[in-house]
Structure formats: C-alpha cells, structure tokens
Coordinates of C-alpha atoms in Angstrom, one line a residue:
Chain C
M13 CA 106.1 54.0 60.1
H14 CA 106.9 54.3 63.8
V15 CA 104.3 55.2 66.4
R16 CA 105.1 58.7 67.6
Q17 CA 106.9 58.8 70.9
T18 CA 106.2 61.2 73.7
L19 CA 107.4 64.8 73.3
T20 CA 108.1 66.7 76.5
L21 CA 108.9 70.5 76.6
V22 CA 110.8 71.8 79.6
L23 CA 110.6 75.6 79.8
G24 CA 112.5 77.9 82.2
G25 CA 114.4 81.0 82.6
A26 CA 118.2 81.3 82.6
A27 CA 119.9 79.3 85.4
S28 CA 116.4 78.0 86.5
G29 CA 117.6 74.4 86.7
K30 CA 115.7 73.4 83.6
S31 CA 118.5 71.4 82.0
A32 CA 119.2 69.4 85.2
F33 CA 115.5 68.8 85.6
A34 CA 115.2 67.6 82.0
E35 CA 118.1 65.2 82.6
T36 CA 116.2 63.6 85.5
L37 CA 113.2 63.1 83.2
V38 CA 115.4 61.5 80.6
M39 CA 117.1 59.2 83.1
A40 CA 113.8 58.2 84.6
T41 CA 112.8 56.6 81.3
G42 CA 115.6 54.0 81.8
K43 CA 116.2 54.1 78.0
P44 CA 119.6 54.5 76.3
R45 CA 120.1 58.3 76.2
V46 CA 121.3 60.7 73.6
Y47 CA 122.2 64.3 74.3
L48 CA 121.6 66.5 71.3
A49 CA 123.7 69.7 71.9
T50 CA 122.8 72.8 69.9
A51 CA 125.3 75.2 71.6
Q52 CA 128.3 76.6 69.8
A53 CA 131.1 77.6 72.1
F54 CA 132.2 80.9 70.5
D55 CA 134.0 82.2 73.6
D56 CA 135.4 81.1 77.0
E57 CA 132.3 81.9 78.9
M58 CA 130.2 79.7 76.7
R59 CA 132.8 76.9 76.5
A60 CA 133.0 76.8 80.3
K61 CA 129.2 76.4 80.5
V62 CA 129.2 73.6 77.9
D63 CA 132.0 71.8 79.7
R64 CA 130.3 72.2 83.1
H65 CA 127.0 70.8 81.8
R66 CA 128.8 67.8 80.2
D67 CA 130.6 67.0 83.5
Q68 CA 127.3 67.2 85.3
R69 CA 125.7 64.7 82.9
G70 CA 128.3 62.1 83.3
P71 CA 129.5 59.5 80.8
D72 CA 126.3 57.5 80.2
W73 CA 125.2 59.7 77.3
T74 CA 125.8 59.6 73.6
T75 CA 126.5 63.2 72.6
L76 CA 125.6 64.6 69.2
E77 CA 126.1 68.2 68.0
A78 CA 123.7 70.0 65.8
P79 CA 123.9 73.7 66.2
H80 CA 122.1 74.5 62.9
D81 CA 120.2 71.5 61.4
V82 CA 118.8 69.0 63.9
A83 CA 117.2 66.8 61.3
P84 CA 120.1 64.4 60.4
A85 CA 120.8 63.6 64.1
L86 CA 117.1 63.2 65.0
S87 CA 116.3 61.0 62.0
G88 CA 119.1 58.6 63.0
L89 CA 117.6 57.8 66.4
H90 CA 115.7 54.6 67.2
T91 CA 112.4 53.9 69.1
D92 CA 114.2 52.5 72.1
Q93 CA 116.2 55.6 72.7
V94 CA 115.4 58.8 74.5
C95 CA 116.9 62.1 73.3
L96 CA 117.4 65.4 75.2
L97 CA 117.6 68.3 72.9
D98 CA 119.3 71.1 74.8
C99 CA 118.3 73.6 73.8
A100 CA 115.8 75.1 71.3
T101 CA 116.9 78.6 72.3
M102 CA 120.6 78.1 71.3
W103 CA 119.4 76.5 68.1
L104 CA 117.2 79.5 67.4
S105 CA 120.0 81.9 68.2
N106 CA 122.3 80.1 65.8
R107 CA 119.7 80.4 63.0
M108 CA 119.2 84.1 63.7
L109 CA 123.0 84.7 63.7
A110 CA 123.1 82.8 60.4
E111 CA 120.4 85.2 59.1
D112 CA 118.0 82.4 58.2
D113 CA 114.3 83.1 57.7
L114 CA 113.1 82.1 61.2
A115 CA 109.6 81.1 60.2
T116 CA 111.0 78.6 57.6
A117 CA 113.6 77.4 60.1
Q118 CA 110.9 76.8 62.7
D119 CA 108.9 74.7 60.3
K120 CA 111.9 72.5 59.5
F121 CA 112.8 72.2 63.2
L122 CA 109.2 71.1 64.1
A123 CA 109.2 68.6 61.1
A124 CA 112.5 67.1 62.3
L125 CA 111.0 66.6 65.8
A126 CA 107.8 65.0 64.4
G127 CA 110.0 62.7 62.3
C128 CA 112.1 61.4 65.2
A129 CA 111.5 57.8 66.3
A130 CA 112.9 58.3 69.8
E131 CA 111.2 59.8 72.8
L132 CA 112.1 63.5 73.0
V133 CA 112.7 66.0 75.8
V134 CA 113.2 69.5 74.5
V135 CA 114.6 72.3 76.7
S136 CA 113.7 75.9 75.8
N137 CA 114.0 79.3 77.4
E138 CA 111.4 81.8 78.6
V139 CA 112.8 85.2 77.5
G140 CA 109.7 87.4 77.3
Q141 CA 109.1 88.4 80.9
G142 CA 111.5 91.3 81.2
I143 CA 111.3 94.8 80.1
V144 CA 111.2 95.5 76.3
P145 CA 114.8 95.2 75.0
D146 CA 116.4 98.4 73.5
N147 CA 117.6 96.8 70.3
A148 CA 115.5 95.5 67.5
L149 CA 117.4 92.3 67.1
A150 CA 116.7 91.3 70.7
R151 CA 113.0 92.1 70.2
R152 CA 112.9 90.0 67.0
F153 CA 114.6 87.1 68.9
R154 CA 112.2 87.4 71.8
D155 CA 109.2 87.3 69.4
A156 CA 110.6 84.3 67.5
Q157 CA 111.4 82.4 70.7
G158 CA 107.8 83.1 71.9
R159 CA 106.4 81.7 68.7
L160 CA 108.6 78.7 68.8
N161 CA 107.6 78.0 72.4
I162 CA 103.9 78.2 71.6
A163 CA 104.4 75.9 68.6
L164 CA 106.4 73.4 70.7
A165 CA 103.9 73.5 73.6
A166 CA 101.0 72.8 71.2
R167 CA 102.8 69.7 69.9
S168 CA 104.0 68.5 73.2
D169 CA 102.4 65.7 75.3
R170 CA 103.7 67.4 78.4
V171 CA 104.9 70.9 79.2
I172 CA 106.8 71.7 82.4
Q173 CA 107.9 75.1 83.5
V174 CA 110.9 74.9 85.9
V175 CA 111.3 77.7 88.5
A176 CA 114.2 77.5 91.0
G177 CA 114.6 73.9 90.1
L178 CA 111.0 73.0 90.9
P179 CA 108.6 71.8 88.2
L180 CA 105.2 73.3 87.4
I181 CA 103.0 71.2 85.1
L182 CA 101.5 73.4 82.4
K183 CA 100.2 70.5 80.2
G184 CA 99.8 66.8 80.5
A185 CA 100.0 64.3 83.3
P186 CA 101.3 65.0 86.8
L187 CA 104.8 63.8 87.6
Chain G
M11 CA 72.7 100.7 88.0
H12 CA 74.0 97.7 86.2
V13 CA 75.2 94.6 88.0
R14 CA 79.0 94.4 87.7
Q15 CA 80.1 92.0 85.0
T16 CA 83.0 89.6 85.2
L17 CA 86.5 91.0 85.0
T18 CA 89.2 88.6 83.7
L19 CA 93.0 89.5 83.7
V20 CA 95.2 87.7 81.2
L21 CA 98.9 88.1 82.1
G22 CA 101.8 87.0 80.1
G23 CA 105.3 87.8 78.7
A24 CA 106.0 89.1 75.3
A25 CA 104.9 86.7 72.5
S26 CA 103.5 84.3 75.1
G27 CA 100.2 83.9 73.2
K28 CA 98.3 85.9 75.8
S29 CA 96.3 88.0 73.2
A30 CA 95.3 84.9 71.3
F31 CA 94.3 83.1 74.5
A32 CA 92.3 86.2 75.6
E33 CA 90.5 86.2 72.3
T34 CA 89.4 82.6 72.8
L35 CA 88.0 83.5 76.2
V36 CA 86.1 86.4 74.6
M37 CA 84.7 84.3 71.8
A38 CA 83.6 81.5 74.2
T39 CA 81.1 84.0 75.8
G40 CA 79.1 84.0 72.6
K41 CA 78.4 87.8 73.2
P42 CA 78.9 90.6 70.6
R43 CA 82.6 91.5 70.9
V44 CA 84.4 94.7 71.1
Y45 CA 88.2 95.1 70.7
L46 CA 89.5 98.1 72.7
A47 CA 92.9 98.8 71.2
T48 CA 95.4 100.8 73.2
A49 CA 98.4 100.6 70.8
Q50 CA 99.7 103.6 68.9
A51 CA 101.5 102.6 65.7
F52 CA 104.5 105.0 65.8
D53 CA 106.7 103.0 63.5
D54 CA 106.6 100.2 60.9
E55 CA 107.5 97.4 63.4
M56 CA 104.5 98.4 65.6
R57 CA 102.1 98.9 62.7
A58 CA 102.9 95.5 61.3
K59 CA 102.2 93.9 64.7
V60 CA 98.8 95.8 65.0
D61 CA 97.8 94.8 61.5
R62 CA 98.8 91.1 62.1
H63 CA 96.7 91.0 65.3
R64 CA 93.7 92.6 63.5
D65 CA 94.0 90.0 60.7
Q66 CA 94.1 87.2 63.2
R67 CA 91.0 88.4 65.0
G68 CA 88.9 88.5 61.8
P69 CA 85.9 90.7 61.0
D70 CA 83.5 89.8 63.8
W71 CA 84.8 92.5 66.2
T72 CA 83.9 96.1 66.7
T73 CA 87.3 97.9 67.1
L74 CA 87.6 101.0 69.3
E75 CA 90.9 102.9 69.8
A76 CA 91.8 104.4 73.1
P77 CA 95.5 104.8 73.5
H78 CA 95.2 107.4 76.4
D79 CA 91.8 107.5 78.0
V80 CA 89.8 104.3 78.0
A81 CA 86.8 105.8 79.9
P82 CA 84.7 107.1 77.0
A83 CA 84.9 103.9 75.1
L84 CA 84.2 101.7 78.2
S85 CA 81.3 103.8 79.4
G86 CA 79.6 103.4 76.0
L87 CA 79.4 99.6 76.2
H88 CA 76.3 97.6 77.1
T89 CA 75.7 94.7 79.4
D90 CA 75.2 92.2 76.6
Q91 CA 78.6 92.9 75.1
V92 CA 82.1 91.5 75.9
C93 CA 85.2 93.7 75.6
L94 CA 88.8 92.7 75.1
L95 CA 91.1 95.5 76.3
D96 CA 94.5 94.8 74.6
C97 CA 96.5 95.8 76.4
A98 CA 97.1 97.6 79.8
T99 CA 100.8 97.7 79.1
M100 CA 100.5 99.7 75.9
W101 CA 98.1 102.1 77.7
L102 CA 100.5 102.5 80.6
S103 CA 103.4 103.1 78.2
N104 CA 101.4 105.7 76.4
R105 CA 100.7 107.5 79.7
M106 CA 104.3 107.4 80.7
L107 CA 105.4 108.8 77.3
A108 CA 102.8 111.6 77.8
E109 CA 104.5 112.3 81.2
D110 CA 101.3 111.7 83.1
D111 CA 101.3 111.1 86.8
L112 CA 101.1 107.3 86.8
A113 CA 99.4 106.8 90.2
T114 CA 96.6 109.2 89.1
A115 CA 96.4 107.6 85.7
Q116 CA 96.0 104.1 87.3
D117 CA 93.2 105.3 89.5
K118 CA 91.3 106.7 86.5
F119 CA 91.9 103.5 84.5
L120 CA 90.6 101.3 87.3
A121 CA 87.6 103.5 87.8
A122 CA 86.8 103.3 84.1
L123 CA 87.0 99.5 84.3
A124 CA 84.7 99.5 87.3
G125 CA 82.2 101.7 85.5
C126 CA 82.0 99.5 82.4
A127 CA 78.7 97.7 81.9
A128 CA 80.1 95.0 79.6
E129 CA 82.0 91.9 80.6
L130 CA 85.7 92.6 80.4
V131 CA 88.9 90.7 79.5
V132 CA 92.1 92.8 80.1
V133 CA 95.5 91.7 78.7
S134 CA 98.6 92.8 80.5
N135 CA 102.3 92.1 80.4
E136 CA 104.7 90.6 82.9
V137 CA 107.8 92.7 82.7
G138 CA 109.6 92.2 86.0
Q139 CA 111.3 88.8 85.7
G140 CA 114.4 89.9 83.9
I141 CA 117.6 91.5 85.1
V142 CA 117.3 95.1 86.5
P143 CA 117.2 97.5 83.5
D144 CA 120.1 100.0 83.2
N145 CA 118.0 103.1 82.7
A146 CA 115.8 104.7 85.3
L147 CA 112.8 105.1 82.9
A148 CA 112.6 101.4 82.3
R149 CA 112.8 100.7 86.1
R150 CA 110.0 103.2 86.7
F151 CA 107.9 101.6 84.0
R152 CA 108.6 98.2 85.5
D153 CA 107.5 99.3 88.9
A154 CA 104.4 101.0 87.6
Q155 CA 103.4 97.9 85.5
G156 CA 103.9 95.7 88.6
R157 CA 101.6 98.0 90.7
L158 CA 99.0 98.1 87.9
N159 CA 99.0 94.3 87.6
I160 CA 98.6 93.9 91.4
A161 CA 95.7 96.3 91.4
L162 CA 94.1 94.6 88.4
A163 CA 94.5 91.2 89.9
A164 CA 93.0 92.2 93.2
R165 CA 89.9 93.5 91.3
S166 CA 89.6 90.6 88.9
D167 CA 87.3 87.6 89.2
R168 CA 89.7 85.5 87.4
V169 CA 93.5 85.9 86.7
I170 CA 95.2 83.7 84.1
Q171 CA 98.9 83.6 83.3
V172 CA 99.7 82.5 79.8
V173 CA 103.0 80.6 79.2
A174 CA 103.8 79.3 75.7
G175 CA 100.1 79.6 74.9
L176 CA 99.1 77.5 77.9
P177 CA 96.9 78.9 80.7
L178 CA 97.8 78.8 84.4
I179 CA 94.9 79.9 86.7
L180 CA 96.2 82.2 89.4
K181 CA 92.8 83.2 90.7
G182 CA 89.2 82.1 90.2
A183 CA 87.4 79.1 88.7
P184 CA 89.2 76.5 86.5
L185 CA 88.6 76.8 82.8
Chain B
M14 CA 120.3 72.1 119.8
H15 CA 117.1 73.6 118.5
V16 CA 114.6 71.8 116.2
R17 CA 114.9 73.4 112.8
Q18 CA 112.1 75.8 112.1
T19 CA 110.1 76.2 108.9
L20 CA 111.9 77.9 106.0
T21 CA 109.7 79.5 103.4
L22 CA 111.0 80.9 100.1
V23 CA 108.9 83.7 98.4
L24 CA 110.0 84.2 94.8
G25 CA 108.8 86.9 92.4
G26 CA 109.7 89.4 89.8
A27 CA 110.3 93.1 90.5
A28 CA 107.1 94.9 91.8
S29 CA 105.3 91.6 91.9
G30 CA 104.0 92.1 95.4
K31 CA 106.3 89.4 96.8
S32 CA 107.4 91.5 99.9
A33 CA 103.9 92.4 100.8
F34 CA 102.8 88.8 100.4
A35 CA 105.8 87.6 102.5
E36 CA 104.8 90.0 105.3
T37 CA 101.3 88.6 105.4
L38 CA 102.8 85.1 105.9
V39 CA 105.0 86.4 108.7
M40 CA 102.1 88.2 110.4
A41 CA 99.9 85.1 110.1
T42 CA 102.3 83.2 112.4
G43 CA 101.4 85.4 115.3
K44 CA 105.0 85.4 116.5
P45 CA 107.2 88.4 117.4
R46 CA 108.6 89.5 114.1
V47 CA 112.0 90.6 112.9
Y48 CA 112.7 92.3 109.6
L49 CA 116.2 91.5 108.3
A50 CA 117.0 94.2 105.8
T51 CA 119.7 93.5 103.2
A52 CA 119.3 96.7 101.2
Q53 CA 121.9 99.4 101.1
A54 CA 120.4 102.8 100.2
F55 CA 123.1 104.2 97.8
D56 CA 120.9 106.7 96.1
D57 CA 117.6 108.6 96.5
E58 CA 115.7 106.1 94.3
M59 CA 116.7 103.2 96.6
R60 CA 116.2 105.2 99.8
A61 CA 112.7 106.1 98.8
K62 CA 111.9 102.4 98.2
V63 CA 113.4 101.3 101.5
D64 CA 111.4 104.1 103.4
R65 CA 108.2 103.2 101.6
H66 CA 108.5 99.5 102.5
R67 CA 109.2 100.4 106.2
D68 CA 106.1 102.6 106.3
Q69 CA 104.0 99.8 104.8
R70 CA 105.2 97.3 107.4
G71 CA 104.3 99.5 110.3
P72 CA 105.9 99.7 113.8
D73 CA 105.4 96.1 115.0
W74 CA 108.7 94.9 113.6
T75 CA 112.2 94.7 115.0
T76 CA 114.4 95.8 112.1
L77 CA 117.9 94.5 111.7
E78 CA 120.3 95.5 108.9
A79 CA 122.7 93.0 107.3
P80 CA 123.7 94.0 103.8
H81 CA 126.8 91.7 103.7
D82 CA 126.8 89.1 106.5
V83 CA 123.5 87.8 107.7
A84 CA 125.0 85.3 110.1
P85 CA 125.4 87.5 113.3
A86 CA 121.8 88.7 113.0
L87 CA 120.3 85.3 112.3
S88 CA 122.3 83.5 115.0
G89 CA 120.9 86.0 117.6
L90 CA 117.3 85.0 116.9
H91 CA 115.1 82.8 119.2
T92 CA 112.8 79.9 118.5
D93 CA 109.7 81.9 119.3
Q94 CA 110.4 84.6 116.7
V95 CA 109.7 84.8 113.0
C96 CA 112.2 86.6 110.6
L97 CA 111.6 88.0 107.2
L98 CA 114.8 88.2 105.2
D99 CA 114.1 90.8 102.5
C100 CA 115.8 90.0 100.2
A101 CA 118.3 87.4 99.0
T102 CA 118.7 89.3 95.8
M103 CA 119.9 92.6 97.4
W104 CA 122.3 90.5 99.6
L105 CA 123.7 88.8 96.5
S106 CA 124.1 92.1 94.7
N107 CA 126.0 93.5 97.6
R108 CA 128.3 90.6 97.7
M109 CA 128.9 90.9 93.9
L110 CA 129.7 94.6 94.2
A111 CA 132.1 93.7 97.0
E112 CA 133.8 91.3 94.6
D113 CA 133.3 88.4 96.9
D114 CA 133.5 84.8 95.5
L115 CA 129.8 84.1 95.0
A116 CA 130.0 80.3 95.5
T117 CA 131.7 80.7 98.9
A118 CA 129.3 83.5 99.8
Q119 CA 126.3 81.4 99.0
D120 CA 127.6 78.5 101.2
K121 CA 128.0 80.9 104.1
F122 CA 124.5 82.4 103.5
L123 CA 122.9 78.9 103.5
A124 CA 124.8 77.9 106.6
A125 CA 123.6 81.0 108.4
L126 CA 120.0 80.2 107.4
A127 CA 120.4 76.6 108.6
G128 CA 121.8 77.8 111.9
C129 CA 118.9 80.2 112.7
A130 CA 116.6 79.2 115.5
A131 CA 113.7 81.3 114.3
E132 CA 111.1 80.5 111.7
L133 CA 112.3 82.1 108.4
V134 CA 110.6 83.6 105.4
V135 CA 113.1 84.5 102.6
V136 CA 112.2 86.8 99.7
S137 CA 114.2 86.4 96.4
N138 CA 113.9 87.7 92.9
E139 CA 113.3 85.9 89.6
V140 CA 115.7 87.6 87.2
G141 CA 116.2 85.0 84.4
Q142 CA 113.1 85.3 82.3
G143 CA 114.1 88.2 80.1
I144 CA 116.4 88.4 77.1
V145 CA 120.1 87.7 77.7
P146 CA 121.7 90.9 79.1
D147 CA 124.3 92.6 77.0
N148 CA 126.9 92.9 79.8
A149 CA 128.9 90.1 81.3
L150 CA 128.4 91.3 84.9
A151 CA 124.6 91.1 84.5
R152 CA 124.8 87.6 83.1
R153 CA 127.1 86.5 85.9
F154 CA 124.6 88.0 88.5
R155 CA 121.7 86.2 86.7
D156 CA 123.5 82.9 86.9
A157 CA 124.4 83.4 90.5
Q158 CA 120.9 84.4 91.4
G159 CA 119.5 81.3 89.6
R160 CA 121.9 79.0 91.5
L161 CA 121.0 80.7 94.8
N162 CA 117.3 80.3 94.2
I163 CA 117.7 76.6 93.3
A164 CA 119.7 76.0 96.5
L165 CA 117.2 77.9 98.6
A166 CA 114.2 76.1 97.1
A167 CA 115.9 72.7 97.7
R168 CA 116.2 73.6 101.4
S169 CA 112.8 75.2 101.8
D170 CA 109.7 73.6 103.3
R171 CA 107.6 75.7 101.1
V172 CA 108.2 77.7 98.0
I173 CA 105.7 80.3 96.7
Q174 CA 106.0 82.3 93.5
V175 CA 104.1 85.6 93.6
V176 CA 102.6 86.9 90.4
A177 CA 100.7 90.2 90.4
G178 CA 100.3 89.8 94.2
L179 CA 98.8 86.3 93.8
P180 CA 100.5 83.2 95.3
L181 CA 101.4 80.0 93.3
I182 CA 102.6 77.1 95.4
L183 CA 105.7 75.5 93.9
K184 CA 106.5 73.3 96.9
G185 CA 104.9 72.4 100.2
A186 CA 101.5 72.6 101.7
P187 CA 98.6 74.7 100.2
L188 CA 98.0 78.0 101.9

C-alpha cells in the first residue's frame, strides 16, 4: 500500500480566487499535475467559465473529467503526481441533480480521496454565509455542502480559506 | 451580586459546524450544562433538525426552551453552571416574525445575558456575505442580525468564527 | 510626482461593521478626512441608511459624491489628506445598472485609485459566500465583485476583513 499523500482543502466563496490560489499550490509542488474537472457545461455561461479556467491554467496539465464518480480517475493516479480536484461543490451539485442520496455519495467521495495515491488539492465553496434561501432544494444543498466541507476539513492536512485572493490558514502549517 | 462569568460568541454560516463546536467548548468546562433552545419547530424540516441536534448532544444536558424571551431562563441559572444558547439567529427570527421592535428586543436580550450568573456560550449566524436579498424583510433581518452580532461581539470575552468545523479566533485568548 | 500613499482595503459582509471600522482607521491617521460617497439614494430605505451613516460620522469630514466616476474627486486630493471611499460595491452596482462594461470600468477605477495623492481606505463587500443566486444579473454582479476585490487586495498595502465589528488581518502589518 502507498503512504497517504497530503490532502489540502481550499475553501472560498464564488469568485474569491480560490481556484487560482489552489493552482499556485499545485504548481509549487513541482510534480506532474492533473486537473480533475467536475463541472458539466450545461449552458453557455458555464461553458465560458470552464473554457476561461482552462486557458488560465495553460497546457501543462493532464485534464480528466469526472462530474459524477471521481473514484476511477483518482484510483488511476500515481504517488509522484499532484491532482487538483476543482471542485467538490460542482460534484455535489451534479449528485443532487441526479437525485442521489447525498450521505452515501459523500461517503464514496471521501473513500475515493482516501484511496488516491497522488497528492491532492481539493477546492470547495463556502455557501452558508448568506440569508436563508427561499427554496428547500437550495437549503438542502447548503446543508449538504456544509457537511461535506466539515468532513473534508477533518480529513485534510491543511485547510486554507481564500478571501479576495488572499489565503487564511485554518488548519495546518503556515505557507 | 455575582461576578460576571465568561461570555463566548460562536459565529458561523449555516451547516458550518458552529453548534457542534460550541458544544465542545461547553463540555470542556466540566460544569453542569444547560441547553437553552430558541428554535420553534413549525414544520417537519425544522423538527427533524431540532431532534437531530438533541440526539447529537446526548442526555447530559438540561434543556430549556425560550423562543421569545430568554430572560426568565437565564435569570434562573447558577454560577456553577454553563449555558449554551443556540441560537441568537433563531431568537431574532422569532422576534421578527412576532413583529417586535428589533432594537428594543436586542436591548432586552443583551440585558438578559448580562444578568445571567452562569458562564455563557452563544451561537449566532453570519448571514451577510451573500448577494443582497430580493425582498425587504430578508434585508431587514440581515441588518438586524449584523447589528446583534456586532453588539454581542463587543460584549464577549471571546469570539470564535467556525468555518468547516474549524475555529478562527477573532477576539480573546487562543484555544 | 507624489510618492504613493498607503492603500487599505476593508472587506466585510452586509452590516458587519466594516464602515464604522474603516472610519476608525481613517480617524487614527490624524489627517484631514474626506468621505467619498458612492451611494445613490434611489428610495427611502437607501436614503435612511445614507443619512444614518452621515450622522454617525459627525461633522469633521469633507463629503464628496461620486456614484459613477471616482477619478475627478480622487485626483483633486492632496498628500496630507486621508480619504474613505465607501464603498466599491455601491460604485460597481451603479456601473452595472448603467450597463457599463465592467472590466473597463474596473480598470478606470483602479487607475483612479493609483493616481490619488491622498492616503486611501476603500470599503468593499463580500457577496460570494451564499448560495448561487437564481438570476443571472446577480451572478454576474457577484463575479464582478469578486474580481474587483481580488484586484483591490493585490494592490493594497493592507487588507482587513471585518466580522461582527472585529478585524481580521488578511494582508499587511498587524493593527
């Protein structure tokens, strides 16, 4: 069995610079890098965002797509690689839209992370600091995202919150 | 007159792990513990949440309910006890739904905390970091919650923000 | 040419106490103070808020209004002054309602800040930590606000997040 690699959680609000910050963490490792995309581009707005992010990353990434099940992609990685999973929020949203049981889905997701041989950086959204949403689905998503973030943070070696592009260390060693 | 006990404010978003964290603070005191519940279970979603929280706490708590006026419950506590008030946001929401004047209600709430002989841990929500809500009632609640959090923080010996279950000290001694 | 003065960014949610905190920073400089207001009072709710803030500040401020173009006001300031720009979020909202190109508007805004001879304290909102808004305009605003905050933070000597009236230093020297 492999020695478990470092797991880093990068949390932030929408447009907080969390993905760009996570990419700098990945690049600083100097290891061959894998981008594990969870987004599904349903519409033009989303596709434009996905394309813009890919352009910003540049060509030195192997891109894998796993909107629903991250296990096959993660289990194929090697100990000398580093993987950026961007992001847990899109994955969770995809599972909710697929009407999956979210507690079971979370267990599988966490197991897939634990079974990955590569160093991991996982990006996730903070969605619970606004006013209570009107519709029940949004409230259910908010609670599921909160539970997932808590579970990810508990398993992470380092947790960093990004605010306006600036890092705030919530857990683990200083940068 | 009693010497004023420590007041701790635990702030966090929805599903941030703030209540669970506040419970660990309360349990660490080693004192007999009181849970002061402000929630009113109007519907099944809310009742399920209340029941789940009670199950998580376990039996070693005296539970008091005070959705509208916390003064009678707080004034009955003793200096050897520790009380978890969970949470200021539900209390404020109840007062708004009752069409109370919120500035007056806040003054009474703060006076009740100041008059309590027991050590206090108060949980409250951060609700102002999303987009501006469409409806005026939600904006009014957001402003009232912000003012209440500022007033509570000013009176607290320690203020802790919980993000993904992890504490960030905003005021007072390190953990 | 003047030596560039200090730029401080004060970030916070709605009703977080960010404006009051920014005012204490400005007053601590001991310099003649200018309040650069970006708000437009379209309705009674907004006018009441503007008036309340003005009353809280007191008379020892020169107030300038610049809801759309901050450059003329900023370029007229002197090196011995300190200016509180309150806030970048209202300015951005005004530009969006005017259907301006937001990337171009941001460039002009940042250039105006860079060209200002006075010490600057800029207040801005965190709006990206709630659930994804239903309407596209709100999502577009949220993204534009995020990009503006990242750009402001990168150019600032000090960035402070205010939570419940309490400061958290994200960048620069301790208080």
